[in-house]
mmCIF file of C-alpha atoms in Angstrom:
data_model
loop_
_atom_site.group_PDB
_atom_site.id
_atom_site.type_symbol
_atom_site.label_atom_id
_atom_site.label_comp_id
_atom_site.label_asym_id
_atom_site.label_seq_id
_atom_site.Cartn_x
_atom_site.Cartn_y
_atom_site.Cartn_z
ATOM 1 C CA UNK Q 674 4.342 -19.012 -3.809
ATOM 2 C CA UNK Q 675 8.200 -19.726 -4.996
ATOM 3 C CA UNK Q 676 8.839 -16.465 -6.729
ATOM 4 C CA UNK Q 677 11.946 -15.853 -8.697
ATOM 5 C CA UNK Q 678 13.178 -11.969 -7.882
ATOM 6 C CA UNK Q 679 16.028 -11.451 -6.902
ATOM 7 C CA UNK Q 680 17.078 -10.195 -3.245
ATOM 8 C CA UNK Q 681 19.026 -6.917 -2.539
ATOM 9 C CA UNK Q 682 19.019 -4.308 -0.537
ATOM 10 C CA UNK Q 683 19.602 -0.149 -1.327
ATOM 11 C CA UNK Q 684 20.340 2.929 0.754
ATOM 12 C CA UNK Q 685 17.679 5.456 -1.169
ATOM 13 C CA UNK Q 686 17.015 8.373 0.946
ATOM 14 C CA UNK Q 687 18.517 8.467 4.415
ATOM 15 C CA UNK Q 688 17.377 4.519 5.393
ATOM 16 C CA UNK Q 689 18.515 0.895 4.214
ATOM 17 C CA UNK Q 690 15.167 -0.929 2.028
ATOM 18 C CA UNK Q 691 14.849 -4.246 0.997
ATOM 19 C CA UNK Q 692 14.079 -4.731 -2.006
ATOM 20 C CA UNK Q 693 12.985 -7.376 -4.331
ATOM 21 C CA UNK Q 694 13.492 -7.494 -7.971
ATOM 22 C CA UNK Q 695 12.821 -8.914 -11.608
ATOM 23 C CA UNK Q 696 12.683 -8.808 -15.162
ATOM 24 C CA UNK Q 697 14.773 -6.040 -17.616
ATOM 25 C CA UNK Q 698 12.580 -3.235 -19.540
ATOM 26 C CA UNK Q 699 10.785 -0.158 -18.300
ATOM 27 C CA UNK Q 700 10.867 0.518 -14.679
ATOM 28 C CA UNK Q 701 7.775 -0.543 -12.348
ATOM 29 C CA UNK Q 702 8.459 -0.323 -9.066
ATOM 30 C CA UNK Q 703 5.334 -1.349 -7.222
ATOM 31 C CA UNK Q 704 4.643 -0.361 -3.480
ATOM 32 C CA UNK Q 705 2.686 -2.059 -0.736
ATOM 33 C CA UNK Q 706 0.120 -1.499 1.951
ATOM 34 C CA UNK Q 707 -0.252 -2.309 5.192
ATOM 35 C CA UNK Q 708 0.755 -4.560 6.709
ATOM 36 C CA UNK Q 709 2.326 -5.895 3.818
ATOM 37 C CA UNK Q 710 5.750 -5.963 2.348
ATOM 38 C CA UNK Q 711 7.370 -6.917 -0.921
ATOM 39 C CA UNK Q 712 5.931 -10.505 -1.044
ATOM 40 C CA UNK Q 713 1.972 -9.340 -1.646
ATOM 41 C CA UNK Q 714 3.302 -8.730 -4.879
ATOM 42 C CA UNK Q 715 3.623 -12.327 -5.642
ATOM 43 C CA UNK Q 716 1.502 -12.668 -8.859
ATOM 44 C CA UNK Q 717 3.269 -9.857 -10.754
ATOM 45 C CA UNK Q 718 6.589 -9.955 -11.302
ATOM 46 C CA UNK Q 719 6.153 -13.385 -13.318
ATOM 47 C CA UNK Q 720 3.652 -11.573 -15.955
ATOM 48 C CA UNK Q 721 5.111 -8.004 -15.727
ATOM 49 C CA UNK Q 722 8.505 -9.810 -15.955
ATOM 50 C CA UNK Q 723 7.390 -11.952 -19.190
ATOM 51 C CA UNK Q 724 6.540 -8.931 -20.884
ATOM 52 C CA UNK Q 725 8.956 -6.977 -21.292
ATOM 53 C CA UNK Q 726 9.448 -5.135 -18.372
ATOM 54 C CA UNK Q 727 11.899 -4.298 -14.993
ATOM 55 C CA UNK Q 728 9.903 -5.258 -11.898
ATOM 56 C CA UNK Q 729 10.990 -3.365 -9.215
ATOM 57 C CA UNK Q 730 8.920 -3.909 -5.240
ATOM 58 C CA UNK Q 731 11.145 -2.879 -1.724
ATOM 59 C CA UNK Q 732 10.031 -2.938 1.522
ATOM 60 C CA UNK Q 733 8.929 0.300 2.722
ATOM 61 C CA UNK Q 734 10.093 2.586 4.833
ATOM 62 C CA UNK Q 735 9.896 1.075 8.402
ATOM 63 C CA UNK Q 736 8.290 -2.098 7.096
ATOM 64 C CA UNK Q 737 9.601 -6.084 6.742
ATOM 65 C CA UNK Q 738 13.553 -6.680 6.213
ATOM 66 C CA UNK Q 739 13.264 -2.602 5.671
ATOM 67 C CA UNK Q 740 15.417 -0.263 7.998
ATOM 68 C CA UNK Q 741 12.933 1.266 10.912
ATOM 69 C CA UNK Q 742 13.535 4.745 11.473
ATOM 70 C CA UNK Q 743 13.402 5.314 15.334
ATOM 71 C CA UNK Q 744 11.846 8.770 15.495
ATOM 72 C CA UNK Q 745 8.411 8.788 14.191
ATOM 73 C CA UNK Q 746 7.902 12.141 12.394
ATOM 74 C CA UNK Q 747 10.356 10.024 9.871
ATOM 75 C CA UNK Q 748 7.442 8.819 8.102
ATOM 76 C CA UNK Q 749 5.757 11.118 6.696
ATOM 77 C CA UNK Q 750 4.614 11.362 3.135
ATOM 78 C CA UNK Q 751 7.181 13.234 2.348
ATOM 79 C CA UNK Q 752 9.706 10.843 3.511
ATOM 80 C CA UNK Q 753 8.268 7.718 1.954
ATOM 81 C CA UNK Q 754 7.903 10.263 -1.579
ATOM 82 C CA UNK Q 755 11.055 11.184 -0.936
ATOM 83 C CA UNK Q 756 12.374 7.520 -0.882
ATOM 84 C CA UNK Q 757 10.278 6.113 -3.915
ATOM 85 C CA UNK Q 758 12.515 9.341 -6.171
ATOM 86 C CA UNK Q 759 15.792 8.215 -4.298
ATOM 87 C CA UNK Q 760 15.326 4.589 -4.967
ATOM 88 C CA UNK Q 761 14.505 4.977 -9.024
ATOM 89 C CA UNK Q 762 17.681 7.451 -9.039
ATOM 90 C CA UNK Q 763 19.490 4.717 -6.977
ATOM 91 C CA UNK Q 764 18.775 1.257 -9.900
ATOM 92 C CA UNK Q 765 19.843 3.736 -12.520
ATOM 93 C CA UNK Q 766 16.727 4.910 -13.787
ATOM 94 C CA UNK Q 767 15.705 8.379 -14.903
ATOM 95 C CA UNK Q 768 11.651 7.321 -14.286
ATOM 96 C CA UNK Q 769 9.561 5.133 -13.901
ATOM 97 C CA UNK Q 770 5.430 3.593 -13.869
ATOM 98 C CA UNK Q 771 4.510 3.451 -9.595
ATOM 99 C CA UNK Q 772 2.114 1.212 -8.808
ATOM 100 C CA UNK Q 773 0.744 1.426 -5.112
ATOM 101 C CA UNK Q 774 -1.693 -0.395 -2.956
ATOM 102 C CA UNK Q 775 -3.450 -0.013 -0.207
ATOM 103 C CA UNK Q 776 -0.617 3.090 1.888
ATOM 104 C CA UNK Q 777 1.835 2.402 -1.396
ATOM 105 C CA UNK Q 778 -1.257 3.950 -3.829
ATOM 106 C CA UNK Q 779 -1.038 7.725 -1.352
ATOM 107 C CA UNK Q 780 2.802 6.842 -1.711
ATOM 108 C CA UNK Q 781 2.277 6.307 -5.825
ATOM 109 C CA UNK Q 782 -0.222 9.614 -6.142
ATOM 110 C CA UNK Q 783 1.604 12.035 -4.116
ATOM 111 C CA UNK Q 784 5.074 11.157 -5.539
ATOM 112 C CA UNK Q 785 3.229 11.744 -9.074
ATOM 113 C CA UNK Q 786 1.573 14.385 -7.638
ATOM 114 C CA UNK Q 787 4.789 15.915 -6.738
ATOM 115 C CA UNK Q 788 7.267 14.569 -9.733
ATOM 116 C CA UNK Q 789 5.808 14.449 -12.545
ATOM 117 C CA UNK Q 790 9.227 14.246 -14.381
ATOM 118 C CA UNK Q 791 10.070 11.134 -12.835
ATOM 119 C CA UNK Q 792 7.140 9.052 -12.210
ATOM 120 C CA UNK Q 793 5.693 8.996 -16.124
ATOM 121 C CA UNK Q 794 2.504 7.086 -15.171
ATOM 122 C CA UNK Q 795 0.651 6.334 -12.143
ATOM 123 C CA UNK Q 796 -1.928 3.250 -10.950
ATOM 124 C CA UNK Q 797 -3.696 2.932 -7.221
ATOM 125 C CA UNK Q 798 -5.157 -0.454 -5.814
ATOM 126 C CA UNK Q 799 -8.235 0.293 -3.316
ATOM 127 C CA UNK Q 800 -6.807 4.358 -2.370
ATOM 128 C CA UNK Q 801 -8.646 5.910 -4.795
ATOM 129 C CA UNK Q 802 -5.868 10.256 -4.844
ATOM 130 C CA UNK Q 803 -7.194 11.960 -1.761
ATOM 131 C CA UNK Q 804 -4.721 14.855 -3.199
ATOM 132 C CA UNK Q 805 -2.646 16.634 -1.318
ATOM 133 C CA UNK Q 806 -2.409 14.769 1.310
ATOM 134 C CA UNK Q 807 -2.832 11.376 1.141
ATOM 135 C CA UNK Q 808 -5.865 10.724 3.351
ATOM 136 C CA UNK Q 809 -8.156 12.461 5.814
ATOM 137 C CA UNK Q 810 -6.306 14.065 9.527
ATOM 138 C CA UNK Q 811 -7.492 12.231 11.982
ATOM 139 C CA UNK Q 812 -10.079 14.350 13.736
ATOM 140 C CA UNK Q 813 -12.407 13.837 9.638
ATOM 141 C CA UNK Q 814 -12.360 10.609 10.918
ATOM 142 C CA UNK Q 815 -13.396 10.496 14.587
ATOM 143 C CA UNK Q 816 -16.070 12.493 13.828
ATOM 144 C CA UNK Q 817 -17.008 9.996 10.629
ATOM 145 C CA UNK Q 818 -16.678 7.027 13.221
ATOM 146 C CA UNK Q 819 -15.440 7.749 15.927
ATOM 147 C CA UNK Q 820 -12.725 6.654 18.294
ATOM 148 C CA UNK Q 821 -12.500 3.025 17.584
ATOM 149 C CA UNK Q 822 -12.029 3.539 13.839
ATOM 150 C CA UNK Q 823 -8.595 2.023 13.493
ATOM 151 C CA UNK Q 824 -6.984 5.725 12.332
ATOM 152 C CA UNK Q 825 -7.675 6.661 14.905
ATOM 153 C CA UNK Q 826 -6.795 3.561 17.264
ATOM 154 C CA UNK Q 827 -3.242 3.276 15.831
ATOM 155 C CA UNK Q 828 -2.419 7.064 17.007
ATOM 156 C CA UNK Q 829 -1.897 5.659 20.453
ATOM 157 C CA UNK Q 830 2.149 4.832 21.002
ATOM 158 C CA UNK Q 831 2.642 1.118 22.148
ATOM 159 C CA UNK Q 832 -0.883 -0.240 22.413
ATOM 160 C CA UNK Q 833 -1.632 -1.167 18.957
ATOM 161 C CA UNK Q 834 2.490 -1.978 17.972
ATOM 162 C CA UNK Q 835 1.985 -4.630 20.823
ATOM 163 C CA UNK Q 836 -0.956 -6.427 19.841
ATOM 164 C CA UNK Q 837 0.089 -6.468 16.160
ATOM 165 C CA UNK Q 838 2.978 -8.299 17.339
ATOM 166 C CA UNK Q 839 2.832 -10.294 20.154
ATOM 167 C CA UNK Q 840 2.015 -13.230 17.287
ATOM 168 C CA UNK Q 841 2.694 -11.755 13.673
ATOM 169 C CA UNK Q 842 1.558 -14.976 11.440
ATOM 170 C CA UNK Q 843 -2.215 -14.563 13.534
ATOM 171 C CA UNK Q 844 -1.435 -10.474 13.399
ATOM 172 C CA UNK Q 845 -1.948 -11.770 9.667
ATOM 173 C CA UNK Q 846 -4.191 -14.686 9.742
ATOM 174 C CA UNK Q 847 -6.806 -12.331 11.632
ATOM 175 C CA UNK Q 848 -6.441 -9.661 9.283
ATOM 176 C CA UNK Q 849 -5.502 -10.864 6.045
ATOM 177 C CA UNK Q 850 -9.024 -13.373 6.442
ATOM 178 C CA UNK Q 851 -10.961 -10.368 7.642
ATOM 179 C CA UNK Q 852 -10.475 -7.839 4.903
ATOM 180 C CA UNK Q 853 -11.136 -10.665 1.811
ATOM 181 C CA UNK Q 854 -13.710 -10.805 -0.272
ATOM 182 C CA UNK Q 855 -14.776 -14.375 -0.027
ATOM 183 C CA UNK Q 856 -14.329 -13.880 4.283
ATOM 184 C CA UNK Q 857 -17.091 -16.036 5.615
ATOM 185 C CA UNK Q 858 -20.713 -14.411 6.637
ATOM 186 C CA UNK Q 859 -21.750 -11.083 5.044
ATOM 187 C CA UNK Q 860 -19.285 -9.461 2.524
ATOM 188 C CA UNK Q 861 -20.467 -5.949 3.009
ATOM 189 C CA UNK Q 862 -17.859 -3.632 3.332
ATOM 190 C CA UNK Q 863 -17.883 -1.637 6.372
ATOM 191 C CA UNK Q 864 -15.096 0.679 8.415
ATOM 192 C CA UNK Q 865 -13.148 -1.736 11.108
ATOM 193 C CA UNK Q 866 -13.765 -0.297 13.876
ATOM 194 C CA UNK Q 867 -12.403 -1.884 17.426
ATOM 195 C CA UNK Q 868 -16.143 -1.926 19.266
ATOM 196 C CA UNK Q 869 -15.757 -0.527 23.249
ATOM 197 C CA UNK Q 870 -13.558 -2.744 25.933
ATOM 198 C CA UNK Q 871 -12.433 -4.642 22.505
ATOM 199 C CA UNK Q 872 -9.135 -5.511 21.610
ATOM 200 C CA UNK Q 873 -7.635 -4.391 18.269
ATOM 201 C CA UNK Q 874 -6.682 -8.129 17.570
ATOM 202 C CA UNK Q 875 -9.572 -9.172 18.973
ATOM 203 C CA UNK Q 876 -11.874 -6.900 16.330
ATOM 204 C CA UNK Q 877 -10.583 -9.063 13.478
ATOM 205 C CA UNK Q 878 -10.934 -13.077 15.103
ATOM 206 C CA UNK Q 879 -8.966 -15.782 14.134
ATOM 207 C CA UNK Q 880 -10.404 -17.547 10.691
ATOM 208 C CA UNK Q 881 -11.492 -21.469 10.625
ATOM 209 C CA UNK Q 882 -9.590 -21.563 7.482
ATOM 210 C CA UNK Q 883 -7.807 -18.834 5.215
ATOM 211 C CA UNK Q 884 -9.519 -17.674 2.762
ATOM 212 C CA UNK Q 885 -8.627 -19.810 -1.487
ATOM 213 C CA UNK Q 886 -6.194 -17.384 -2.639
ATOM 214 C CA UNK Q 887 -4.035 -17.667 0.472
ATOM 215 C CA UNK Q 888 -1.552 -19.722 1.686
ATOM 216 C CA UNK Q 889 -0.441 -21.130 5.106
ATOM 217 C CA UNK Q 890 3.028 -20.974 3.600
ATOM 218 C CA UNK Q 891 2.105 -17.172 2.941
ATOM 219 C CA UNK Q 892 1.473 -16.274 6.077
ATOM 220 C CA UNK Q 893 4.774 -17.687 6.706
ATOM 221 C CA UNK Q 894 6.842 -15.760 3.748
ATOM 222 C CA UNK Q 895 5.053 -12.315 5.487
ATOM 223 C CA UNK Q 896 5.793 -13.110 9.046
ATOM 224 C CA UNK Q 897 9.625 -14.348 8.560
ATOM 225 C CA UNK Q 898 9.578 -10.913 6.453
ATOM 226 C CA UNK Q 899 8.866 -8.784 9.850
ATOM 227 C CA UNK Q 900 10.697 -11.790 12.222
ATOM 228 C CA UNK Q 901 14.083 -8.961 11.993
ATOM 229 C CA UNK Q 902 12.499 -5.773 14.092
ATOM 230 C CA UNK Q 903 11.534 -8.529 17.126
ATOM 231 C CA UNK Q 904 8.617 -6.206 19.517
ATOM 232 C CA UNK Q 905 8.822 -3.110 17.299
ATOM 233 C CA UNK Q 906 7.775 -5.256 14.441
ATOM 234 C CA UNK Q 907 5.036 -2.998 13.309
ATOM 235 C CA UNK Q 908 5.928 0.421 14.836
ATOM 236 C CA UNK Q 909 6.871 1.282 11.847
ATOM 237 C CA UNK Q 910 4.355 1.083 9.809
ATOM 238 C CA UNK Q 911 2.190 2.115 12.320
ATOM 239 C CA UNK Q 912 4.122 5.323 12.362
ATOM 240 C CA UNK Q 913 3.360 6.255 9.103
ATOM 241 C CA UNK Q 914 -0.526 6.482 10.632
ATOM 242 C CA UNK Q 915 0.858 8.783 12.908
ATOM 243 C CA UNK Q 916 1.522 10.704 10.581
ATOM 244 C CA UNK Q 917 -1.586 11.816 9.126
ATOM 245 C CA UNK Q 918 -1.955 14.875 10.246
ATOM 246 C CA UNK Q 919 1.264 16.583 8.816
ATOM 247 C CA UNK Q 920 0.639 14.811 6.303
ATOM 248 C CA UNK Q 921 -2.211 17.613 5.473
ATOM 249 C CA UNK Q 922 -0.375 20.286 6.923
ATOM 250 C CA UNK Q 923 2.773 19.470 5.091
ATOM 251 C CA UNK Q 924 1.180 19.762 1.834
ATOM 252 C CA UNK Q 925 -1.340 22.019 2.646
ATOM 253 C CA UNK Q 926 0.981 24.015 -0.233
ATOM 254 C CA UNK Q 927 -0.184 21.548 -2.547
ATOM 255 C CA UNK Q 928 -3.775 21.643 -2.353
ATOM 256 C CA UNK Q 929 -5.572 22.211 -5.990
ATOM 257 C CA UNK Q 930 -2.955 19.868 -7.820
ATOM 258 C CA UNK Q 931 -4.077 16.679 -9.511
ATOM 259 C CA UNK Q 932 -2.403 14.338 -11.660
ATOM 260 C CA UNK Q 933 -0.871 14.854 -14.585
ATOM 261 C CA UNK Q 934 0.177 11.919 -16.045
ATOM 262 C CA UNK Q 935 -2.077 8.424 -17.135
ATOM 263 C CA UNK Q 936 -3.795 6.812 -14.848
ATOM 264 C CA UNK Q 937 -5.355 3.521 -13.632
ATOM 265 C CA UNK Q 938 -7.389 2.811 -9.927
ATOM 266 C CA UNK Q 939 -8.788 -0.287 -9.581
ATOM 267 C CA UNK Q 940 -9.879 -1.471 -6.616
ATOM 268 C CA UNK Q 941 -12.873 -4.610 -5.550
ATOM 269 C CA UNK Q 942 -16.278 -4.043 -4.239
ATOM 270 C CA UNK Q 943 -15.498 -5.782 -1.238
ATOM 271 C CA UNK Q 944 -13.084 -3.910 -0.264
ATOM 272 C CA UNK Q 945 -13.818 -2.109 3.221
ATOM 273 C CA UNK Q 946 -12.598 1.415 1.247
ATOM 274 C CA UNK Q 947 -15.414 0.823 -0.370
ATOM 275 C CA UNK Q 948 -17.153 1.698 3.020
ATOM 276 C CA UNK Q 949 -15.988 4.627 3.687
ATOM 277 C CA UNK Q 950 -17.230 8.569 4.046
ATOM 278 C CA UNK Q 951 -16.812 10.222 0.596
ATOM 279 C CA UNK Q 952 -15.772 7.848 -1.873
ATOM 280 C CA UNK Q 953 -17.985 7.672 -3.781
ATOM 281 C CA UNK Q 954 -17.736 11.643 -4.718
ATOM 282 C CA UNK Q 955 -13.871 11.072 -4.838
ATOM 283 C CA UNK Q 956 -14.409 8.134 -7.556
ATOM 284 C CA UNK Q 957 -16.699 10.377 -9.243
ATOM 285 C CA UNK Q 958 -14.038 12.614 -9.419
ATOM 286 C CA UNK Q 959 -11.504 10.572 -10.633
ATOM 287 C CA UNK Q 960 -11.179 12.119 -13.864
ATOM 288 C CA UNK Q 961 -10.718 15.376 -12.642
ATOM 289 C CA UNK Q 962 -8.047 15.172 -10.905
ATOM 290 C CA UNK Q 963 -6.491 12.503 -13.684
ATOM 291 C CA UNK Q 964 -7.713 13.845 -16.628
ATOM 292 C CA UNK Q 965 -5.507 11.022 -17.826
ATOM 293 C CA UNK Q 966 -7.449 8.603 -16.538
ATOM 294 C CA UNK Q 967 -6.630 5.620 -18.817
ATOM 295 C CA UNK Q 968 -9.551 3.360 -16.306
ATOM 296 C CA UNK Q 969 -10.918 2.940 -13.267
ATOM 297 C CA UNK Q 970 -12.119 -0.375 -12.513
ATOM 298 C CA UNK Q 971 -14.070 -2.179 -9.449
ATOM 299 C CA UNK Q 972 -13.801 -5.793 -9.309
ATOM 300 C CA UNK Q 973 -16.279 -7.658 -8.292
ATOM 301 C CA UNK Q 974 -16.526 -9.807 -4.933
ATOM 302 C CA UNK Q 975 -13.045 -8.087 -4.448
ATOM 303 C CA UNK Q 976 -12.084 -7.279 -1.127
ATOM 304 C CA UNK Q 977 -8.948 -5.204 0.239
ATOM 305 C CA UNK Q 978 -6.317 -7.520 -1.117
ATOM 306 C CA UNK Q 979 -6.001 -6.378 -4.616
ATOM 307 C CA UNK Q 980 -3.561 -8.079 -6.667
ATOM 308 C CA UNK Q 981 -3.701 -10.856 -4.016
ATOM 309 C CA UNK Q 982 -6.942 -11.924 -4.181
ATOM 310 C CA UNK Q 983 -7.565 -11.396 -8.176
ATOM 311 C CA UNK Q 984 -4.304 -11.384 -10.004
ATOM 312 C CA UNK Q 985 -5.441 -12.363 -12.940
ATOM 313 C CA UNK Q 986 -7.729 -9.343 -13.307
ATOM 314 C CA UNK Q 987 -4.948 -6.995 -12.031
ATOM 315 C CA UNK Q 988 -2.480 -8.323 -14.241
ATOM 316 C CA UNK Q 989 -4.209 -8.063 -17.503
ATOM 317 C CA UNK Q 990 -5.500 -4.584 -16.274
ATOM 318 C CA UNK Q 991 -1.856 -3.285 -15.410
ATOM 319 C CA UNK Q 992 -0.444 -4.847 -18.416
ATOM 320 C CA UNK Q 993 -3.330 -3.399 -20.430
ATOM 321 C CA UNK Q 994 -2.605 0.492 -18.709
ATOM 322 C CA UNK Q 995 1.514 -1.013 -19.426
ATOM 323 C CA UNK Q 996 1.360 -0.841 -23.754
ATOM 324 C CA UNK Q 997 -0.918 2.006 -23.603
ATOM 325 C CA UNK Q 998 1.795 4.215 -22.347
ATOM 326 C CA UNK Q 999 4.342 6.022 -24.971
ATOM 327 C CA UNK Q 1000 8.174 4.989 -25.356
ATOM 328 C CA UNK Q 1001 9.767 5.500 -21.696
ATOM 329 C CA UNK Q 1002 12.569 8.741 -22.069
ATOM 330 C CA UNK Q 1003 16.107 6.773 -23.254
ATOM 331 C CA UNK Q 1004 17.529 8.444 -20.406
ATOM 332 C CA UNK Q 1005 19.257 7.017 -17.857
ATOM 333 C CA UNK Q 1006 21.298 8.004 -14.814
#
């Protein structure tokens, strides 16, 4: 798919981030998840820009064309929230609406929790707010799902890195297809658990054909975005997972904080996240955590890759949400 966004780099919070941007107007910042890039928002640029918004999607810290700090400790949620705030200011803005998918959602929720003066509204796709630290610590995940749970598997330095980086195009075909709502066979969502004796990459086989929403050109675009980091292409993204325990430690002081701003949640009913322990309670508590929740939308038949699988529905939900927001502050940096 051809995207007419402009590309450049911005120095923010000590790292060099690649960003794609299109349009003029109030700033809407789009944060991708694992293992993606700015390109996961390819269907959102045109409609949001045409509606009068300035749309910016970075490759987040460690991902794709952006800089990859070498220290694993440099990927905590405090670093990632700092990147968001610094990027908003580097773009000459005082405020933004922040939208996140997958890992981008915890970054969006936590940044909104920490800086309601800068994040004027927030939307999360797939992952609901798990405050204050984004997600449960690895000990809880291991207790519920065992050592094969993907978040536990990712903790081993160098292991998943090598498997995912061996053939990035194959990695994207496997992971994107396996998480799709229209994957062949049983579409009941289940946690991603690597069976004993199997490697991570073998637990998600090569698809016989790509899902209808994904093209070979899309796979090439993702793979090319990751080409610059060579064998370490996925080390930066995996280091996000290696900070889950630290996030819970670092953000303990914010326990009990919620989301003060207008909020939106969108997910698919075939999303793996919907199978995780406690998700029903999290969804039931959305209005408590985010009292100004505009809507909570569950898309039938949609898998994990919300804005890619169902761009028309996601765009309509985002535009409806944005249209109900108060006018932004006229202040600019």
